[in-house]
N, CA, C and O atoms as a MOPAC input file, in Angstrom:
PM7 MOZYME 1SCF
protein

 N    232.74800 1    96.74800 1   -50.73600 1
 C    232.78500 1    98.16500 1   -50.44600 1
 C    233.60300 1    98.91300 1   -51.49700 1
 O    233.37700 1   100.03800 1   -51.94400 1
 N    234.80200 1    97.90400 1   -51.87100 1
 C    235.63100 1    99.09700 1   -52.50700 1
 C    234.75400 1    98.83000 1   -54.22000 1
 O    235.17800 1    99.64700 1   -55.03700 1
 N    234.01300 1    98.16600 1   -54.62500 1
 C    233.33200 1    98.39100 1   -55.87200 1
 C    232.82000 1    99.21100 1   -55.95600 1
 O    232.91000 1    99.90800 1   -56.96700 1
 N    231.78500 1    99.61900 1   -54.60100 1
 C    230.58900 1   100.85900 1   -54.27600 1
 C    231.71600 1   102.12100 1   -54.39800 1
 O    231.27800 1   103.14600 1   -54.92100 1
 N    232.45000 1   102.12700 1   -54.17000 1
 C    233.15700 1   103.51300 1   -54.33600 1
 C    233.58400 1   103.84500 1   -55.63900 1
 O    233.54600 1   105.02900 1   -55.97200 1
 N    234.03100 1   102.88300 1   -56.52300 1
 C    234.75500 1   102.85700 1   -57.40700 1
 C    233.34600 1   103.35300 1   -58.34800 1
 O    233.70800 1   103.79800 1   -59.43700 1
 N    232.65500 1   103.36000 1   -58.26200 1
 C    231.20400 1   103.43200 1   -58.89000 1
 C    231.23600 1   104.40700 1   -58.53700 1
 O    231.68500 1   105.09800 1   -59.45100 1
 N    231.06000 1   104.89800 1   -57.83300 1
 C    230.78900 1   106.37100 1   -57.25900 1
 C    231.52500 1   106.98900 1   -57.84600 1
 O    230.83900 1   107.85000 1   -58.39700 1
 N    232.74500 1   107.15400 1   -58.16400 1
 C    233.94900 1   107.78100 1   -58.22900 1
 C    233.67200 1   108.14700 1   -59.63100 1
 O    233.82600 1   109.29000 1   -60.06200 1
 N    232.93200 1   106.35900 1   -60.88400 1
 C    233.34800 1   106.84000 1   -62.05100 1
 C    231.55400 1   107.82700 1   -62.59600 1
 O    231.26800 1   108.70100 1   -63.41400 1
 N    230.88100 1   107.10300 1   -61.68600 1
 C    229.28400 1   107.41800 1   -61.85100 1
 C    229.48900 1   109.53700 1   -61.50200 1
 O    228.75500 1   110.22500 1   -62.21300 1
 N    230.08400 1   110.03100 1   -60.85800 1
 C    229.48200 1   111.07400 1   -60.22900 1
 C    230.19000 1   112.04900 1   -61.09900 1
 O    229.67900 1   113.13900 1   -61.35700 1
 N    231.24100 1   111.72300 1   -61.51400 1
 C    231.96200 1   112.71900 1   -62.96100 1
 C    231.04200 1   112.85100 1   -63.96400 1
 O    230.91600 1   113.88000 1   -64.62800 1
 N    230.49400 1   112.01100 1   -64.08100 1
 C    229.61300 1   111.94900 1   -65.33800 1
 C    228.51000 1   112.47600 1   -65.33500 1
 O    228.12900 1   112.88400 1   -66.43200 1
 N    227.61100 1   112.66800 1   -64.18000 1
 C    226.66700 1   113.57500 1   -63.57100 1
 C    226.75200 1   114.90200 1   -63.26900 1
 O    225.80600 1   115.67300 1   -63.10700 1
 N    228.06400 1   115.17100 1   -63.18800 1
 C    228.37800 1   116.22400 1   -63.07500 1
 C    228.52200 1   117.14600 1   -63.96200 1
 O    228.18000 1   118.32700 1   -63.89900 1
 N    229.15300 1   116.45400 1   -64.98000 1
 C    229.22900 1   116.63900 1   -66.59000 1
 C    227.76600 1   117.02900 1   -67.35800 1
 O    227.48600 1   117.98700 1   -68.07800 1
 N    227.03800 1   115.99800 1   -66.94400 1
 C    225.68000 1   116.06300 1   -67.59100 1
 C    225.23800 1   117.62500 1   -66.76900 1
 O    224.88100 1   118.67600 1   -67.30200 1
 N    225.37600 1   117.38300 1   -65.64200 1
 C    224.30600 1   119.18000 1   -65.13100 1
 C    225.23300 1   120.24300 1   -65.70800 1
 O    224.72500 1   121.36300 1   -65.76000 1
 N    226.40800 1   120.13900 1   -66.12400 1
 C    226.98800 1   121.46900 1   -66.78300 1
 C    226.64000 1   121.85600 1   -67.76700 1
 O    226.28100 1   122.97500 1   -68.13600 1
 N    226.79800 1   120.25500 1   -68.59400 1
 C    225.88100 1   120.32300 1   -70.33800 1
 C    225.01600 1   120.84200 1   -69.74800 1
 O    225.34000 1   121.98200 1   -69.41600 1
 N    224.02600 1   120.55500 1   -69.43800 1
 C    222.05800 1   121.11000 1   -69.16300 1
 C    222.43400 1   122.67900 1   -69.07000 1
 O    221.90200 1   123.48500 1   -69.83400 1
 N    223.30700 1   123.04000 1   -68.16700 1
 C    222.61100 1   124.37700 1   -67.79200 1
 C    223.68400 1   125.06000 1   -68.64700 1
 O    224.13500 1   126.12300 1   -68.22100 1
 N    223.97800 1   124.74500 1   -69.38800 1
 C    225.04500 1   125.56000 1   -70.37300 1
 C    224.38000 1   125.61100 1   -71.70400 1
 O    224.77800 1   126.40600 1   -72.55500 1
 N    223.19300 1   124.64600 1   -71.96700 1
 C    222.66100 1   124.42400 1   -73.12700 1
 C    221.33400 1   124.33900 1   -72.89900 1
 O    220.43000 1   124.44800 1   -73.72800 1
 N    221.25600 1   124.13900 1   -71.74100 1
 C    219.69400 1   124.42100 1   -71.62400 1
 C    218.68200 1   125.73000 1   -72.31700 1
 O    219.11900 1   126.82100 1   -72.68200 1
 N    217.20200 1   125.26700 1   -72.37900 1
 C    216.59300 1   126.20900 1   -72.70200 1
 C    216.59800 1   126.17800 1   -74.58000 1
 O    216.07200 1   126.92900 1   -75.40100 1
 N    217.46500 1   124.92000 1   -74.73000 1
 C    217.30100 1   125.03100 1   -76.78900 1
 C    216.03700 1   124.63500 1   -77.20000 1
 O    215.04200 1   124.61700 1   -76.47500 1
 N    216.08400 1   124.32000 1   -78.35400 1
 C    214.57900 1   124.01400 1   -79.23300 1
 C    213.59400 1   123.05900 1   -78.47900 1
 O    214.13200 1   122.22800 1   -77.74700 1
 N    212.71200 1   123.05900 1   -78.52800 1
 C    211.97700 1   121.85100 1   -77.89500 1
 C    211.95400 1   121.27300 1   -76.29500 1
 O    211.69200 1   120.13400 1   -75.91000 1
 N    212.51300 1   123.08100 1   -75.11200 1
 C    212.69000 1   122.94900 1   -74.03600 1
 C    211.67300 1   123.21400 1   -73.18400 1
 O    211.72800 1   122.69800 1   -72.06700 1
 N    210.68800 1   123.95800 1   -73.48700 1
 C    209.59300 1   123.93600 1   -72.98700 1
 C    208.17000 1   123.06200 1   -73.43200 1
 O    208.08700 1   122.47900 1   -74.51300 1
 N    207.24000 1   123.07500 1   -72.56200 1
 C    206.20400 1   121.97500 1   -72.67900 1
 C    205.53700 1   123.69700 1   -73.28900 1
 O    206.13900 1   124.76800 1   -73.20400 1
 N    204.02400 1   123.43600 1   -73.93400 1
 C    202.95400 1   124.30500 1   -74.00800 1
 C    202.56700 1   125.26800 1   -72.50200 1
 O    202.36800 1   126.48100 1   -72.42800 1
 N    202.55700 1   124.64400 1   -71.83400 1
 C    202.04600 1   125.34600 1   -70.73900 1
 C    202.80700 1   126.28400 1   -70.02300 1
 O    202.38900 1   127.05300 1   -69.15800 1
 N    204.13200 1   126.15200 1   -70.51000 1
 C    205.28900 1   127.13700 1   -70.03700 1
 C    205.11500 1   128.49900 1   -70.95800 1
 O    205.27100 1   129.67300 1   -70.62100 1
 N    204.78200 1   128.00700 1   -72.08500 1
 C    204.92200 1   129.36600 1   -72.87800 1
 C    204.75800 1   130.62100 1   -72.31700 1
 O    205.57900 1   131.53600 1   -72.36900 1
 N    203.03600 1   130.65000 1   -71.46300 1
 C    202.87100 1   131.84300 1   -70.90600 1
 C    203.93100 1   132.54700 1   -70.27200 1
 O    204.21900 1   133.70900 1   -70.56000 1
 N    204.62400 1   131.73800 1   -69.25400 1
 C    205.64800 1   132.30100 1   -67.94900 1
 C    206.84600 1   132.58500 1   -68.97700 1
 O    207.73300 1   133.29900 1   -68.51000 1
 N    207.00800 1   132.18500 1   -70.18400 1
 C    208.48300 1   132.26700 1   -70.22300 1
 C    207.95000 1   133.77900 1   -71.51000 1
 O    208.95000 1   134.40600 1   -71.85800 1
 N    206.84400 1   134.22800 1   -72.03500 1
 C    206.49300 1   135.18200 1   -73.21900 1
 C    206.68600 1   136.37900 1   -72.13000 1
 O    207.23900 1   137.44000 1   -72.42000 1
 N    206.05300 1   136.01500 1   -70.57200 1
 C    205.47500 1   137.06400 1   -69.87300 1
 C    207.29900 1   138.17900 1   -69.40700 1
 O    207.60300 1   139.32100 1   -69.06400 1
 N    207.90100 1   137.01100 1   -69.68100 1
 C    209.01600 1   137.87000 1   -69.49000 1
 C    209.69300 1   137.97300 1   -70.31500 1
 O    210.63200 1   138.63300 1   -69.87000 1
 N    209.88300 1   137.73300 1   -71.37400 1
 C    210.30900 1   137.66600 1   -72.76200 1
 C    210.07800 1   139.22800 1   -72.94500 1
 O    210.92900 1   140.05000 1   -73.28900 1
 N    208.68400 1   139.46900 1   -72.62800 1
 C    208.13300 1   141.06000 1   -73.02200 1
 C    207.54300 1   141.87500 1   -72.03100 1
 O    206.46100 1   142.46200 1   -72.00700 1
 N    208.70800 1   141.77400 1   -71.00500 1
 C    208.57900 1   142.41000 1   -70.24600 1
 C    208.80600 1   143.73800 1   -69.98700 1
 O    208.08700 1   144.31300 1   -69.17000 1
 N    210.03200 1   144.53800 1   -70.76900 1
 C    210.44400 1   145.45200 1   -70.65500 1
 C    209.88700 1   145.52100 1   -72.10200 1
 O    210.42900 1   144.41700 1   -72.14500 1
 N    209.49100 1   145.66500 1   -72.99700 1
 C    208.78400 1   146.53500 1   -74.05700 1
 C    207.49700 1   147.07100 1   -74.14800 1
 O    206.56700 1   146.53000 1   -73.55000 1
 N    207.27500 1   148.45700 1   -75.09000 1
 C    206.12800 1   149.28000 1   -74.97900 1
 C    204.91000 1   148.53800 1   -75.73800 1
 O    203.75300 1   148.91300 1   -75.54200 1
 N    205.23100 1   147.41100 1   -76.66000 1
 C    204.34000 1   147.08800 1   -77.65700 1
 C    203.93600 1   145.37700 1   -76.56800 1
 O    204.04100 1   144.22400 1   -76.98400 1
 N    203.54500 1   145.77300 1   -75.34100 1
 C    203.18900 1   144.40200 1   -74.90000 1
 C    202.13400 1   143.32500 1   -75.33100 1
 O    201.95000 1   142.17000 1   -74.94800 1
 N    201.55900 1   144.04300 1   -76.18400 1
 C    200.15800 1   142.90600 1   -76.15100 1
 C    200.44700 1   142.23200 1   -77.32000 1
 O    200.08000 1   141.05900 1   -77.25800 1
 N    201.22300 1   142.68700 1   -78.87300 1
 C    201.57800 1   142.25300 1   -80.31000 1
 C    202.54400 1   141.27600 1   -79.76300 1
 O    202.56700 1   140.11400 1   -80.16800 1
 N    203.47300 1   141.79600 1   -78.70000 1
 C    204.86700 1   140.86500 1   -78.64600 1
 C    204.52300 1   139.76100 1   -77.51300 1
 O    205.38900 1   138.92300 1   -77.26100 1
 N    203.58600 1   139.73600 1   -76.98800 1
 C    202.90600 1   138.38600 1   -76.19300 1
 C    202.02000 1   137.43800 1   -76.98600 1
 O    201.99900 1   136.24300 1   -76.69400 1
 N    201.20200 1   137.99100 1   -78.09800 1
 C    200.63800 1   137.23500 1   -79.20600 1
 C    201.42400 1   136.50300 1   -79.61500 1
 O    201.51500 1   135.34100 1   -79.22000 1
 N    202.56100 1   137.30300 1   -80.97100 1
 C    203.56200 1   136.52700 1   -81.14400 1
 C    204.26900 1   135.48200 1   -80.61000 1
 O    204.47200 1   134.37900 1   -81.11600 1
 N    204.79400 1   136.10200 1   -79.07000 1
 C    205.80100 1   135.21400 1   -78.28300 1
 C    205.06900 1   133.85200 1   -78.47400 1
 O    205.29500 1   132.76400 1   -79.00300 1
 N    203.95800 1   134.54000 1   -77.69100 1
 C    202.96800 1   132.45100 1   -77.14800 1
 C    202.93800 1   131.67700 1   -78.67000 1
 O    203.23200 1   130.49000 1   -78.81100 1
 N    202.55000 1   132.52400 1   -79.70800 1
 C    202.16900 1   131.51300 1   -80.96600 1
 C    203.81200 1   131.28800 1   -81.56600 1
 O    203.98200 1   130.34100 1   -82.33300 1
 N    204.69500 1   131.93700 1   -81.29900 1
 C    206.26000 1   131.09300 1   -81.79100 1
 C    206.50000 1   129.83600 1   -80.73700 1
 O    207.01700 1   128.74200 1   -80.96500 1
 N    205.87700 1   130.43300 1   -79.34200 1
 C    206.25300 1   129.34700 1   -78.68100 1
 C    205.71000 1   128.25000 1   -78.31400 1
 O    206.15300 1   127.19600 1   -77.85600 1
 N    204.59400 1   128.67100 1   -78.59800 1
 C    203.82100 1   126.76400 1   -79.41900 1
 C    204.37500 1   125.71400 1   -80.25200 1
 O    204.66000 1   124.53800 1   -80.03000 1
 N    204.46700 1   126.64500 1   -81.52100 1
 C    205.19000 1   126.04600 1   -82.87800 1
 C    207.18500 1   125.63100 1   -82.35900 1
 O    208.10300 1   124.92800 1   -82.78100 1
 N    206.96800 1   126.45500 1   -81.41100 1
 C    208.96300 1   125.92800 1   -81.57000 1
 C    209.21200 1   124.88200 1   -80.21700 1
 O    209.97000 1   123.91200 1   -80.20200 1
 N    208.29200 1   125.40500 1   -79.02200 1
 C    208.62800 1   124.87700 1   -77.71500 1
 C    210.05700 1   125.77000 1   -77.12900 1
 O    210.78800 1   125.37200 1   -76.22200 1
 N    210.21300 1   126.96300 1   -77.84200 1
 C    211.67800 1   127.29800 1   -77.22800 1
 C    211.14400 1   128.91600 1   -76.92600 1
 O    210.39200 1   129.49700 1   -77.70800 1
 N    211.71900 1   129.59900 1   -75.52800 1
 C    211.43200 1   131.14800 1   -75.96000 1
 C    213.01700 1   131.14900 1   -75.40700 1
 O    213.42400 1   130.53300 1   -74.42100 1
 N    213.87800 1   132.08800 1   -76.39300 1
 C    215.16000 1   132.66200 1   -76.03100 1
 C    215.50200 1   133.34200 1   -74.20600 1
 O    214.66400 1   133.79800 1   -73.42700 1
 N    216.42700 1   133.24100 1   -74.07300 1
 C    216.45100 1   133.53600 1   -72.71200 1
 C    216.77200 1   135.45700 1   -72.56000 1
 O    217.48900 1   135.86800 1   -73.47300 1
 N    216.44300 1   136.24600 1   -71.82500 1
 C    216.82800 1   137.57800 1   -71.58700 1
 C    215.10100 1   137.81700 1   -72.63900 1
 O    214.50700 1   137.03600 1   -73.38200 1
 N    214.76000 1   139.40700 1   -72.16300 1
 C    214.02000 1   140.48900 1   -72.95600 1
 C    214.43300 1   140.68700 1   -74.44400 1
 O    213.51400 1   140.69800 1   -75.26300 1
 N    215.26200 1   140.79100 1   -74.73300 1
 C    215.85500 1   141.06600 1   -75.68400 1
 C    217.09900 1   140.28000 1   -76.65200 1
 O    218.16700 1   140.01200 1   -76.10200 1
 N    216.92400 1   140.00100 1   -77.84100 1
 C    218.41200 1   139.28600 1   -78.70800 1
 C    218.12300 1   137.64800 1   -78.09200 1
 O    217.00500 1   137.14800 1   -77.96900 1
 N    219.52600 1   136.93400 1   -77.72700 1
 C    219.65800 1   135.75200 1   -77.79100 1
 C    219.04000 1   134.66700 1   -79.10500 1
 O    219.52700 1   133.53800 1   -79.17700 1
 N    218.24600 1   134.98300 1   -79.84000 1
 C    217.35000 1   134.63400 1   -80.88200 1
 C    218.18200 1   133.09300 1   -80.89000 1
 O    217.55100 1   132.03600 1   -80.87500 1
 N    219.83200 1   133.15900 1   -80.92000 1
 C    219.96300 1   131.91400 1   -81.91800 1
 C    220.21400 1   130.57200 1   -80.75500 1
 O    220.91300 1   129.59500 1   -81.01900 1
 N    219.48300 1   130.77700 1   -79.44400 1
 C    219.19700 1   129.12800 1   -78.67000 1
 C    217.66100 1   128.92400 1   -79.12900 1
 O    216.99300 1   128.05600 1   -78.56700 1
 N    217.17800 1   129.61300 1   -80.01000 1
 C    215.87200 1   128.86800 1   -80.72300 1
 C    215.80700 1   128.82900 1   -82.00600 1
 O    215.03600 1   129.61500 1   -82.55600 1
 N    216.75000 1   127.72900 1   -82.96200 1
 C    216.54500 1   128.66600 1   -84.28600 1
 C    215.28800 1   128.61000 1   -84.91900 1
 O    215.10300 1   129.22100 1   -85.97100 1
 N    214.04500 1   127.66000 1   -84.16500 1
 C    212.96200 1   127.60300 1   -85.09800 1
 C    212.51100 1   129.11400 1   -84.72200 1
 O    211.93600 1   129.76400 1   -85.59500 1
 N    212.67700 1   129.51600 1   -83.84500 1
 C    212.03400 1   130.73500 1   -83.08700 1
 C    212.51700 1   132.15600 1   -83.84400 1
 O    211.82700 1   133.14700 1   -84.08500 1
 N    214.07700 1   131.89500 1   -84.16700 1
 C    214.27500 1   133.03900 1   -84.60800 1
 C    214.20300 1   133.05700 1   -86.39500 1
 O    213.93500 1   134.07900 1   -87.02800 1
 N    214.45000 1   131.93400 1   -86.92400 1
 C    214.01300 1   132.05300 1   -88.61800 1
 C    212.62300 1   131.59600 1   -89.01400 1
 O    212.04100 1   131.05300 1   -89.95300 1
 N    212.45300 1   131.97200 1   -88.10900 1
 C    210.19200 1   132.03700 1   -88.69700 1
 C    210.03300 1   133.99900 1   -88.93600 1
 O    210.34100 1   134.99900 1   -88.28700 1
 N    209.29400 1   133.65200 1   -90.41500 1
 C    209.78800 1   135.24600 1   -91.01600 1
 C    208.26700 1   134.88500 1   -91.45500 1
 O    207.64200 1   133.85800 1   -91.71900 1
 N    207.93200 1   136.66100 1   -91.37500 1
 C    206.46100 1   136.96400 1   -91.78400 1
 C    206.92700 1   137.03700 1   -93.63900 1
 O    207.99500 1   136.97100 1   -94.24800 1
 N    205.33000 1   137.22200 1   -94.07600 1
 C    205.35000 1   137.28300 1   -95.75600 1
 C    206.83700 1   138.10600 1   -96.32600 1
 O    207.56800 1   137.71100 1   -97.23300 1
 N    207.02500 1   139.49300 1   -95.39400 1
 C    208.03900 1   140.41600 1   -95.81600 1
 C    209.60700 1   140.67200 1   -95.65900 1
 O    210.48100 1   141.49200 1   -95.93800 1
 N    209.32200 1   138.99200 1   -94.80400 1
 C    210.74300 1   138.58100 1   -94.74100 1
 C    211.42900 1   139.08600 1   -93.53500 1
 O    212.64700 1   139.05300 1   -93.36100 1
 N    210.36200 1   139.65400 1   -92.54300 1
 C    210.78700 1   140.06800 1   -90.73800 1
 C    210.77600 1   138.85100 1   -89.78100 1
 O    210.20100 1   137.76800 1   -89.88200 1
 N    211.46900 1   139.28400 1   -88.96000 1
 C    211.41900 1   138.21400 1   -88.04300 1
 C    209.37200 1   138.04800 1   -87.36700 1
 O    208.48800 1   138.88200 1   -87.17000 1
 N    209.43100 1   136.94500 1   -87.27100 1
 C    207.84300 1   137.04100 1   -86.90200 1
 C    207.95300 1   136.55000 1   -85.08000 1
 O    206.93000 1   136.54100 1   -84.39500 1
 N    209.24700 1   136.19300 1   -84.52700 1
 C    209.06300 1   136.05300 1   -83.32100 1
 C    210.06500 1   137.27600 1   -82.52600 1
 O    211.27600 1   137.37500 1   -82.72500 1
 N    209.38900 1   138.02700 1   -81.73500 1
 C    209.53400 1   139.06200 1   -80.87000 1
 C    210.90700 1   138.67200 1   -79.76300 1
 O    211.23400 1   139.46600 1   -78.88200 1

């Protein structure tokens, strides 16, 4: 009995640890599958007037990266493939 605890004791710190990492870092490069893209572009561009350019974009950065930044707006750098992909003129090409 007292092994099963002692396990417990050193096992459950460490789990605990791990879900803080996750949700403190969650959402970086390579966090979404393809099929998420939609749900995570649809709110990505949610609050802007140019919805249909910045849902193109979103889904095709978020193919190529697997990451869409978290919030409508900014956060850019929990994706850096997402945010240093630059069109010919040297703009950001993900919305």
């Amino acid at each position: 009995m007292a092994k099963k605890l002692c396990a417990v004791n050193v096992l459950f710190p460490i789990l605990a640890m791990a879900l803080v990492i996750q949700v403190a870092y969650g959402g970086g490069e390579r966090s979404l599958r393809q099929e998420e893209c939609s749900g995570a572009c649809d709110y990505r561009c949610s609050k802007t007037h140019h919805k249909k350019p910045c849902l193109f974009y979103c889904n095709k950065c978020c193919k190529t990266c697997l990451c869409v930044p978290s919030g409508t707006y900014g956060n850019k750098e929990e994706c850096p493939c997402y945010n240093n992909w630059k069109t010919k003129e040297g703009a950001p090409k993900c919305p």
